[in-house]
mmCIF file of C-alpha atoms and ligand atoms in Angstrom:
data_model
loop_
_atom_site.group_PDB
_atom_site.id
_atom_site.type_symbol
_atom_site.label_atom_id
_atom_site.label_comp_id
_atom_site.label_asym_id
_atom_site.label_seq_id
_atom_site.Cartn_x
_atom_site.Cartn_y
_atom_site.Cartn_z
ATOM 1 C CA MET A 1 -129.847 142.849 159.533
ATOM 2 C CA LYS A 2 -131.516 139.513 159.179
ATOM 3 C CA GLN A 3 -129.873 139.067 155.846
ATOM 4 C CA ARG A 4 -126.474 139.839 157.350
ATOM 5 C CA THR A 5 -126.950 137.226 160.053
ATOM 6 C CA LEU A 6 -127.925 134.724 157.421
ATOM 7 C CA LEU A 7 -124.893 135.618 155.411
ATOM 8 C CA LEU A 8 -122.647 135.292 158.442
ATOM 9 C CA SER A 9 -124.039 131.940 159.438
ATOM 10 C CA ALA A 10 -123.723 130.697 155.860
ATOM 11 C CA LEU A 11 -120.124 131.826 155.956
ATOM 12 C CA ALA A 12 -119.552 130.081 159.299
ATOM 13 C CA LEU A 13 -121.099 126.910 157.927
ATOM 14 C CA GLY A 14 -118.874 127.119 154.891
ATOM 15 C CA LEU A 15 -115.810 127.595 157.038
ATOM 16 C CA SER A 16 -116.599 124.682 159.305
ATOM 17 C CA THR A 17 -117.251 122.450 156.305
ATOM 18 C CA LEU A 18 -113.878 123.543 155.024
ATOM 19 C CA ALA A 19 -112.278 122.705 158.375
ATOM 20 C CA LEU A 20 -113.959 119.317 158.293
ATOM 21 C CA ALA A 21 -112.776 118.765 154.764
ATOM 22 C CA GLN A 22 -109.233 119.446 155.918
ATOM 23 C CA THR A 23 -109.384 116.754 158.599
ATOM 24 C CA PRO A 24 -111.438 113.867 157.251
ATOM 25 C CA ALA A 25 -113.086 111.653 159.831
ATOM 26 C CA LEU A 26 -111.669 108.180 160.417
ATOM 27 C CA LYS A 27 -113.212 105.767 157.943
ATOM 28 C CA LYS A 28 -115.527 103.115 159.343
ATOM 29 C CA GLY A 29 -114.975 99.423 158.668
ATOM 30 C CA LEU A 30 -111.234 99.607 158.020
ATOM 31 C CA LYS A 31 -109.592 96.192 157.769
ATOM 32 C CA ILE A 32 -106.461 96.052 159.877
ATOM 33 C CA THR A 33 -103.958 93.221 160.412
ATOM 34 C CA LEU A 34 -101.740 93.270 163.492
ATOM 35 C CA LEU A 35 -98.555 91.209 163.143
ATOM 36 C CA PRO A 36 -96.385 91.009 166.308
ATOM 37 C CA LYS A 37 -92.868 89.499 166.492
ATOM 38 C CA ASN A 38 -94.282 86.204 167.750
ATOM 39 C CA ILE A 39 -97.631 85.335 169.204
ATOM 40 C CA ASN A 40 -96.815 83.351 172.332
ATOM 41 C CA ASN A 41 -95.083 86.213 174.159
ATOM 42 C CA PRO A 42 -97.279 87.839 176.840
ATOM 43 C CA TYR A 43 -95.854 91.242 175.899
ATOM 44 C CA ASN A 44 -97.150 90.839 172.362
ATOM 45 C CA VAL A 45 -100.529 89.700 173.611
ATOM 46 C CA ILE A 46 -100.918 92.912 175.650
ATOM 47 C CA GLU A 47 -99.582 95.008 172.786
ATOM 48 C CA THR A 48 -101.970 93.641 170.167
ATOM 49 C CA LYS A 49 -104.886 93.689 172.635
ATOM 50 C CA GLY A 50 -104.365 97.486 172.788
ATOM 51 C CA GLY A 51 -104.634 97.493 169.001
ATOM 52 C CA LEU A 52 -107.865 95.499 169.060
ATOM 53 C CA ASP A 53 -109.321 97.868 171.679
ATOM 54 C CA ALA A 54 -108.550 100.878 169.484
ATOM 55 C CA ALA A 55 -110.038 99.116 166.445
ATOM 56 C CA LYS A 56 -113.258 98.539 168.353
ATOM 57 C CA GLU A 57 -113.444 102.222 169.316
ATOM 58 C CA ILE A 58 -113.186 103.328 165.694
ATOM 59 C CA GLY A 59 -115.384 100.638 164.162
ATOM 60 C CA ALA A 60 -112.532 98.863 162.353
ATOM 61 C CA SER A 61 -112.283 95.124 161.933
ATOM 62 C CA ALA A 62 -108.863 94.048 163.173
ATOM 63 C CA LYS A 63 -107.195 90.690 163.631
ATOM 64 C CA VAL A 64 -103.953 89.431 165.111
ATOM 65 C CA VAL A 65 -101.811 86.931 163.213
ATOM 66 C CA GLY A 66 -98.184 85.915 163.558
ATOM 67 C CA PRO A 67 -95.513 83.253 163.817
ATOM 68 C CA SER A 68 -94.605 81.276 166.920
ATOM 69 C CA ASP A 69 -90.922 82.213 166.632
ATOM 70 C CA ALA A 70 -89.320 85.627 166.203
ATOM 71 C CA GLY A 71 -87.134 84.542 163.276
ATOM 72 C CA ALA A 72 -86.157 87.017 160.562
ATOM 73 C CA SER A 73 -88.267 85.579 157.761
ATOM 74 C CA SER A 74 -91.127 84.023 159.714
ATOM 75 C CA GLN A 75 -93.382 87.053 159.158
ATOM 76 C CA VAL A 76 -93.206 86.967 155.346
ATOM 77 C CA SER A 77 -96.174 84.668 154.726
ATOM 78 C CA TYR A 78 -98.377 86.811 157.001
ATOM 79 C CA ILE A 79 -97.515 89.947 155.024
ATOM 80 C CA ASN A 80 -98.410 88.172 151.790
ATOM 81 C CA THR A 81 -101.712 87.008 153.240
ATOM 82 C CA ALA A 82 -102.561 90.568 154.309
ATOM 83 C CA ILE A 83 -101.953 91.703 150.707
ATOM 84 C CA ALA A 84 -104.115 88.899 149.324
ATOM 85 C CA GLN A 85 -106.865 89.790 151.791
ATOM 86 C CA ARG A 86 -106.742 93.459 150.763
ATOM 87 C CA GLN A 87 -106.303 94.811 154.250
ATOM 88 C CA ASP A 88 -106.399 98.606 154.561
ATOM 89 C CA ALA A 89 -103.499 98.615 157.002
ATOM 90 C CA LEU A 90 -100.796 96.328 158.313
ATOM 91 C CA ILE A 91 -99.228 97.013 161.695
ATOM 92 C CA LEU A 92 -96.144 94.965 162.495
ATOM 93 C CA ALA A 93 -93.345 94.617 165.021
ATOM 94 C CA ALA A 94 -90.598 93.683 162.579
ATOM 95 C CA ASN A 95 -88.305 90.747 163.289
ATOM 96 C CA ASP A 96 -85.697 92.126 160.909
ATOM 97 C CA ALA A 97 -84.931 95.611 159.601
ATOM 98 C CA ASN A 98 -84.131 94.548 156.026
ATOM 99 C CA ALA A 99 -85.424 91.047 155.264
ATOM 100 C CA LEU A 100 -89.068 92.146 155.042
ATOM 101 C CA ILE A 101 -88.555 95.213 152.845
ATOM 102 C CA PRO A 102 -89.471 93.704 149.420
ATOM 103 C CA TYR A 103 -92.688 92.251 150.850
ATOM 104 C CA LEU A 104 -93.634 95.453 152.652
ATOM 105 C CA LYS A 105 -92.963 97.475 149.512
ATOM 106 C CA ARG A 106 -95.338 95.208 147.641
ATOM 107 C CA ALA A 107 -97.900 95.717 150.379
ATOM 108 C CA MET A 108 -97.625 99.500 150.085
ATOM 109 C CA GLN A 109 -97.773 99.349 146.285
ATOM 110 C CA SER A 110 -101.036 97.439 146.613
ATOM 111 C CA GLY A 111 -102.464 100.433 148.490
ATOM 112 C CA MET A 112 -102.089 99.104 152.008
ATOM 113 C CA LYS A 113 -100.766 101.429 154.724
ATOM 114 C CA VAL A 114 -97.853 99.953 156.659
ATOM 115 C CA VAL A 115 -97.029 101.008 160.212
ATOM 116 C CA THR A 116 -94.309 99.421 162.336
ATOM 117 C CA MET A 117 -94.526 99.389 166.113
ATOM 118 C CA ASP A 118 -92.050 98.250 168.781
ATOM 119 C CA SER A 119 -89.376 97.029 166.312
ATOM 120 C CA ASP A 120 -88.816 99.000 163.126
ATOM 121 C CA THR A 121 -87.710 98.221 159.587
ATOM 122 C CA THR A 122 -85.595 100.646 157.590
ATOM 123 C CA PRO A 123 -87.845 103.645 156.794
ATOM 124 C CA GLU A 124 -88.518 102.500 153.192
ATOM 125 C CA GLY A 125 -90.488 99.528 154.547
ATOM 126 C CA ARG A 126 -93.225 101.559 156.233
ATOM 127 C CA THR A 127 -94.796 104.991 156.481
ATOM 128 C CA LEU A 128 -94.799 105.337 160.273
ATOM 129 C CA PHE A 129 -92.950 103.756 163.194
ATOM 130 C CA ILE A 130 -94.552 103.804 166.630
ATOM 131 C CA ASN A 131 -91.632 103.829 169.043
ATOM 132 C CA GLN A 132 -92.508 102.864 172.619
ATOM 133 C CA ALA A 133 -90.052 105.430 173.995
ATOM 134 C CA ASN A 134 -86.996 107.305 172.859
ATOM 135 C CA SER A 135 -84.428 104.594 171.896
ATOM 136 C CA GLU A 136 -81.421 106.496 173.205
ATOM 137 C CA GLY A 137 -83.233 107.107 176.485
ATOM 138 C CA ILE A 138 -84.103 103.419 176.892
ATOM 139 C CA GLY A 139 -80.552 102.234 176.208
ATOM 140 C CA ARG A 140 -78.865 104.748 178.473
ATOM 141 C CA ALA A 141 -81.393 104.340 181.292
ATOM 142 C CA GLN A 142 -80.782 100.586 181.465
ATOM 143 C CA VAL A 143 -77.052 101.122 182.038
ATOM 144 C CA GLN A 144 -77.713 103.916 184.531
ATOM 145 C CA LEU A 145 -80.008 101.633 186.500
ATOM 146 C CA LEU A 146 -77.557 98.719 186.511
ATOM 147 C CA GLY A 147 -74.657 101.054 187.378
ATOM 148 C CA LYS A 148 -76.474 102.135 190.521
ATOM 149 C CA LEU A 149 -77.325 98.537 191.444
ATOM 150 C CA ILE A 150 -73.710 97.291 191.216
ATOM 151 C CA ASN A 151 -72.042 100.440 192.481
ATOM 152 C CA TYR A 152 -70.465 101.056 189.071
ATOM 153 C CA LYS A 153 -68.087 98.100 189.392
ATOM 154 C CA GLY A 154 -67.672 94.676 187.771
ATOM 155 C CA ASP A 155 -68.295 92.550 184.697
ATOM 156 C CA ILE A 156 -71.670 92.889 183.062
ATOM 157 C CA ALA A 157 -73.520 91.117 180.233
ATOM 158 C CA VAL A 158 -76.540 91.683 178.052
ATOM 159 C CA LEU A 159 -79.152 88.985 177.529
ATOM 160 C CA SER A 160 -80.977 90.108 174.397
ATOM 161 C CA ALA A 161 -83.753 88.836 172.128
ATOM 162 C CA THR A 162 -82.850 87.696 168.575
ATOM 163 C CA PRO A 163 -79.537 88.891 167.048
ATOM 164 C CA ASN A 164 -81.489 90.700 164.310
ATOM 165 C CA ALA A 165 -84.140 92.456 166.450
ATOM 166 C CA THR A 166 -84.047 96.128 165.432
ATOM 167 C CA ASN A 167 -85.343 97.441 168.738
ATOM 168 C CA GLN A 168 -82.950 95.510 171.006
ATOM 169 C CA ASN A 169 -79.978 96.216 168.730
ATOM 170 C CA THR A 170 -80.669 99.947 168.813
ATOM 171 C CA TRP A 171 -80.969 99.941 172.591
ATOM 172 C CA ILE A 172 -77.737 97.933 172.952
ATOM 173 C CA LYS A 173 -75.915 100.448 170.757
ATOM 174 C CA TRP A 174 -76.992 103.215 173.168
ATOM 175 C CA MET A 175 -75.991 101.081 176.174
ATOM 176 C CA GLN A 176 -72.504 100.828 174.696
ATOM 177 C CA GLU A 177 -72.420 104.612 174.213
ATOM 178 C CA GLU A 178 -73.451 105.185 177.822
ATOM 179 C CA LEU A 179 -70.767 102.751 179.009
ATOM 180 C CA LYS A 180 -68.097 104.956 177.402
ATOM 181 C CA LEU A 181 -68.707 107.683 180.007
ATOM 182 C CA PRO A 182 -65.977 107.955 182.697
ATOM 183 C CA LYS A 183 -68.302 106.952 185.531
ATOM 184 C CA TYR A 184 -68.510 103.442 184.054
ATOM 185 C CA LYS A 185 -64.742 102.912 183.719
ATOM 186 C CA ASP A 186 -64.868 99.997 186.174
ATOM 187 C CA MET A 187 -67.792 98.279 184.458
ATOM 188 C CA LYS A 188 -66.908 95.912 181.634
ATOM 189 C CA LEU A 189 -69.370 94.478 179.108
ATOM 190 C CA VAL A 190 -68.087 90.912 178.673
ATOM 191 C CA LYS A 191 -70.810 89.326 176.547
ATOM 192 C CA ILE A 192 -73.979 89.909 174.558
ATOM 193 C CA ALA A 193 -76.012 86.703 174.628
ATOM 194 C CA TYR A 194 -79.168 86.008 172.612
ATOM 195 C CA GLY A 195 -82.160 84.131 174.005
ATOM 196 C CA ASN A 196 -84.132 84.696 170.758
ATOM 197 C CA ASP A 197 -87.233 85.811 172.700
ATOM 198 C CA ASP A 198 -87.683 82.136 173.473
ATOM 199 C CA ASP A 199 -88.264 81.373 177.143
ATOM 200 C CA GLN A 200 -86.238 78.160 177.337
ATOM 201 C CA LYS A 201 -83.336 79.443 175.262
ATOM 202 C CA SER A 202 -83.200 82.628 177.377
ATOM 203 C CA PHE A 203 -83.153 80.533 180.579
ATOM 204 C CA THR A 204 -80.240 78.445 179.253
ATOM 205 C CA GLU A 205 -78.341 81.542 178.094
ATOM 206 C CA MET A 206 -78.670 83.102 181.547
ATOM 207 C CA GLN A 207 -77.330 79.928 183.115
ATOM 208 C CA GLY A 208 -74.464 79.985 180.582
ATOM 209 C CA LEU A 209 -73.564 83.582 181.473
ATOM 210 C CA ILE A 210 -73.446 82.864 185.186
ATOM 211 C CA GLN A 211 -71.320 79.774 184.702
ATOM 212 C CA ALA A 212 -68.940 81.270 182.136
ATOM 213 C CA TYR A 213 -68.260 84.548 183.961
ATOM 214 C CA PRO A 214 -67.562 84.000 187.659
ATOM 215 C CA ASN A 215 -66.982 87.729 188.189
ATOM 216 C CA LEU A 216 -70.272 88.699 186.626
ATOM 217 C CA LYS A 217 -71.986 91.400 188.684
ATOM 218 C CA GLY A 218 -74.891 92.385 186.489
ATOM 219 C CA VAL A 219 -77.053 91.492 183.506
ATOM 220 C CA ILE A 220 -79.276 93.761 181.423
ATOM 221 C CA SER A 221 -82.020 91.929 179.579
ATOM 222 C CA PRO A 222 -83.868 94.413 177.341
ATOM 223 C CA THR A 223 -86.617 91.944 176.497
ATOM 224 C CA THR A 224 -89.592 90.847 178.571
ATOM 225 C CA VAL A 225 -88.929 87.222 177.598
ATOM 226 C CA GLY A 226 -85.237 87.376 178.532
ATOM 227 C CA ILE A 227 -85.604 89.166 181.856
ATOM 228 C CA SER A 228 -88.360 86.861 183.119
ATOM 229 C CA ALA A 229 -86.556 83.667 182.056
ATOM 230 C CA GLY A 230 -83.283 85.063 183.440
ATOM 231 C CA ALA A 231 -84.951 85.901 186.746
ATOM 232 C CA ARG A 232 -86.436 82.416 186.950
ATOM 233 C CA TYR A 233 -82.949 80.923 186.626
ATOM 234 C CA LEU A 234 -81.404 83.376 189.057
ATOM 235 C CA SER A 235 -84.130 82.957 191.689
ATOM 236 C CA THR A 236 -82.975 79.418 192.520
ATOM 237 C CA SER A 237 -79.264 79.936 191.863
ATOM 238 C CA ALA A 238 -76.507 80.603 194.397
ATOM 239 C CA GLN A 239 -75.959 83.921 192.621
ATOM 240 C CA LYS A 240 -79.365 85.271 193.619
ATOM 241 C CA GLY A 241 -78.798 88.669 195.229
ATOM 242 C CA LYS A 242 -75.185 88.654 194.027
ATOM 243 C CA VAL A 243 -75.719 89.086 190.306
ATOM 244 C CA MET A 244 -78.026 92.050 189.656
ATOM 245 C CA LEU A 245 -80.503 91.521 186.852
ATOM 246 C CA THR A 246 -82.412 94.382 185.289
ATOM 247 C CA GLY A 247 -83.883 95.262 181.915
ATOM 248 C CA LEU A 248 -87.336 95.535 180.385
ATOM 249 C CA GLY A 249 -90.128 93.415 181.841
ATOM 250 C CA THR A 250 -93.859 93.395 182.423
ATOM 251 C CA PRO A 251 -94.986 93.899 186.039
ATOM 252 C CA ASN A 252 -97.086 90.714 186.012
ATOM 253 C CA GLN A 253 -94.188 88.543 184.823
ATOM 254 C CA MET A 254 -91.703 90.161 187.203
ATOM 255 C CA ARG A 255 -93.783 90.620 190.369
ATOM 256 C CA SER A 256 -92.722 87.433 192.179
ATOM 257 C CA PHE A 257 -89.033 88.046 191.383
ATOM 258 C CA VAL A 258 -89.190 91.589 192.722
ATOM 259 C CA LYS A 259 -90.910 90.364 195.886
ATOM 260 C CA ASP A 260 -88.430 87.524 196.516
ATOM 261 C CA GLY A 261 -85.435 89.839 196.001
ATOM 262 C CA THR A 262 -84.143 88.329 192.723
ATOM 263 C CA VAL A 263 -84.674 91.632 190.905
ATOM 264 C CA SER A 264 -84.609 95.123 192.448
ATOM 265 C CA ALA A 265 -85.859 97.280 189.598
ATOM 266 C CA PHE A 266 -86.689 97.095 185.887
ATOM 267 C CA GLN A 267 -88.306 99.305 183.288
ATOM 268 C CA LEU A 268 -91.037 99.346 180.654
ATOM 269 C CA TRP A 269 -93.939 101.305 179.168
ATOM 270 C CA ASN A 270 -97.485 100.070 178.771
ATOM 271 C CA PRO A 271 -97.330 97.665 175.774
ATOM 272 C CA GLY A 272 -101.102 98.027 175.309
ATOM 273 C CA ASP A 273 -100.638 101.716 174.565
ATOM 274 C CA VAL A 274 -98.106 100.889 171.824
ATOM 275 C CA GLY A 275 -100.684 98.807 169.919
ATOM 276 C CA TYR A 276 -103.450 101.305 170.651
ATOM 277 C CA LEU A 277 -101.444 104.234 169.281
ATOM 278 C CA ALA A 278 -100.300 102.205 166.254
ATOM 279 C CA THR A 279 -103.900 101.382 165.352
ATOM 280 C CA TYR A 280 -105.025 105.003 165.564
ATOM 281 C CA ALA A 281 -102.006 106.031 163.480
ATOM 282 C CA ALA A 282 -102.750 103.373 160.847
ATOM 283 C CA ALA A 283 -106.407 104.423 160.731
ATOM 284 C CA ALA A 284 -105.422 108.093 160.394
ATOM 285 C CA LEU A 285 -103.229 107.136 157.414
ATOM 286 C CA ALA A 286 -105.856 104.913 155.817
ATOM 287 C CA SER A 287 -108.477 107.658 156.225
ATOM 288 C CA GLY A 288 -106.312 110.338 154.654
ATOM 289 C CA GLN A 289 -106.049 112.345 157.889
ATOM 290 C CA ILE A 290 -102.260 112.204 157.668
ATOM 291 C CA THR A 291 -99.729 111.095 155.078
ATOM 292 C CA GLY A 292 -96.746 110.446 157.354
ATOM 293 C CA LYS A 293 -95.004 113.785 156.908
ATOM 294 C CA GLN A 294 -93.064 115.277 159.809
ATOM 295 C CA GLY A 295 -95.157 117.748 161.794
ATOM 296 C CA GLU A 296 -98.568 116.254 160.956
ATOM 297 C CA THR A 297 -100.811 115.673 163.956
ATOM 298 C CA PHE A 298 -103.646 113.305 164.754
ATOM 299 C CA THR A 299 -105.644 112.245 167.782
ATOM 300 C CA ALA A 300 -105.172 108.752 169.224
ATOM 301 C CA GLY A 301 -108.341 108.289 171.295
ATOM 302 C CA LYS A 302 -107.745 108.332 175.048
ATOM 303 C CA LEU A 303 -103.997 108.947 174.560
ATOM 304 C CA GLY A 304 -104.630 112.340 172.972
ATOM 305 C CA LYS A 305 -102.755 114.216 170.285
ATOM 306 C CA TYR A 306 -99.551 112.972 168.631
ATOM 307 C CA THR A 307 -97.179 114.540 166.131
ATOM 308 C CA VAL A 308 -95.287 112.710 163.396
ATOM 309 C CA GLY A 309 -91.554 113.175 163.986
ATOM 310 C CA LYS A 310 -88.477 112.759 161.821
ATOM 311 C CA ASN A 311 -88.453 109.714 159.510
ATOM 312 C CA GLY A 312 -92.091 108.993 160.318
ATOM 313 C CA GLU A 313 -91.368 108.184 163.962
ATOM 314 C CA ILE A 314 -93.984 108.734 166.655
ATOM 315 C CA VAL A 315 -92.839 108.311 170.267
ATOM 316 C CA LEU A 316 -95.373 107.004 172.795
ATOM 317 C CA GLY A 317 -93.802 108.505 175.924
ATOM 318 C CA PRO A 318 -91.053 108.022 178.521
ATOM 319 C CA PRO A 319 -90.330 104.586 180.064
ATOM 320 C CA TYR A 320 -91.206 103.848 183.685
ATOM 321 C CA THR A 321 -89.154 102.191 186.436
ATOM 322 C CA PHE A 322 -90.884 99.479 188.471
ATOM 323 C CA ASP A 323 -89.702 98.342 191.913
ATOM 324 C CA LYS A 324 -91.013 96.817 195.148
ATOM 325 C CA ALA A 325 -92.650 100.098 196.152
ATOM 326 C CA ASN A 326 -94.834 100.542 193.058
ATOM 327 C CA ILE A 327 -95.195 97.187 191.288
ATOM 328 C CA ASP A 328 -98.540 96.353 192.864
ATOM 329 C CA LYS A 329 -100.123 99.390 191.292
ATOM 330 C CA PHE A 330 -99.824 97.722 187.867
ATOM 331 C CA ASP A 331 -101.646 94.808 186.331
ATOM 332 C CA PHE A 332 -100.356 93.954 182.865
HETATM 333 C C1 RAM B 401 -89.987 91.516 174.173
HETATM 334 C C2 RAM B 401 -89.909 91.799 172.702
HETATM 335 C C3 RAM B 401 -90.383 93.198 172.367
HETATM 336 C C4 RAM B 401 -89.743 94.228 173.283
HETATM 337 C C5 RAM B 401 -89.997 93.884 174.714
HETATM 338 C C6 RAM B 401 -89.341 94.849 175.667
HETATM 339 O O1 RAM B 401 -91.295 91.240 174.541
HETATM 340 O O2 RAM B 401 -88.581 91.637 172.281
HETATM 341 O O3 RAM B 401 -90.072 93.484 171.037
HETATM 342 O O4 RAM B 401 -90.208 95.518 173.011
HETATM 343 O O5 RAM B 401 -89.486 92.587 174.965
#
């Protein structure tokens, strides 16, 4: 009897060691570089702070580097530095879907794991992409929100980030799809303007839209830089309350404009969670827990379990609509 118990417990031990062997623990001391689109954008500060928090939880040493402008090639030198510094993982919000590919390929050949977050490259440039929310859902929801605000009638414009930003371009494509539905037949997209995720340029572009299109009824700005600069222009313009501005913004940047009636509602997710999830995903890759294949699962700390989807995409969760009634519940 005693022998049987011993045998059974030896078997159980063997099995659990096997289970452990199947899911290796996250390695300690991983070196991780976080490279956002540009560093002076509050959104990117919150996003990468989430990454640093996750790194601390798992005992990794992470740092944030990046250019001051969101230009297509301005991230190249930072990728090369990460290779030279033999980082275990690079997490980036790509400023261009194609321009960075040769550099990212070199990074992966050197053994580094590459994860995109927020703004993707083509799939060959990375193993995983952490998408803040479903791209189709974001694009369509922005048009649905604006449609309601302008009673489905009038000229509308988009105030975007850079012309090459993968995330904004994907969302705009879905906005255009949504606009094809019969309920939007009286809404006309007259212009897509680019503020380059630069505050001053976005402000000037918003002013340009209002002056160039006297029948403009609404603007969608799917960038936190664009919507806040656009709202700042609108808040002191004669068109305040007449032109509806919505898009993607952070509650802290938009609060005063919601309270003074410049903006009724806008959307977003928690940018900190994007960076947090990306760091756990990168660490899971670098520790051999996952390889990036569809269907693999891993645990991302306080956010729980995630599954790798098609083309290495992992979706954080649905976006959230902020308005006067709920904005004070958020501080980011
Ligand atoms: C800006 C950036 C970022 C985007 C948000 C919504 O901060 O363009 O990439 O995800 O807006």
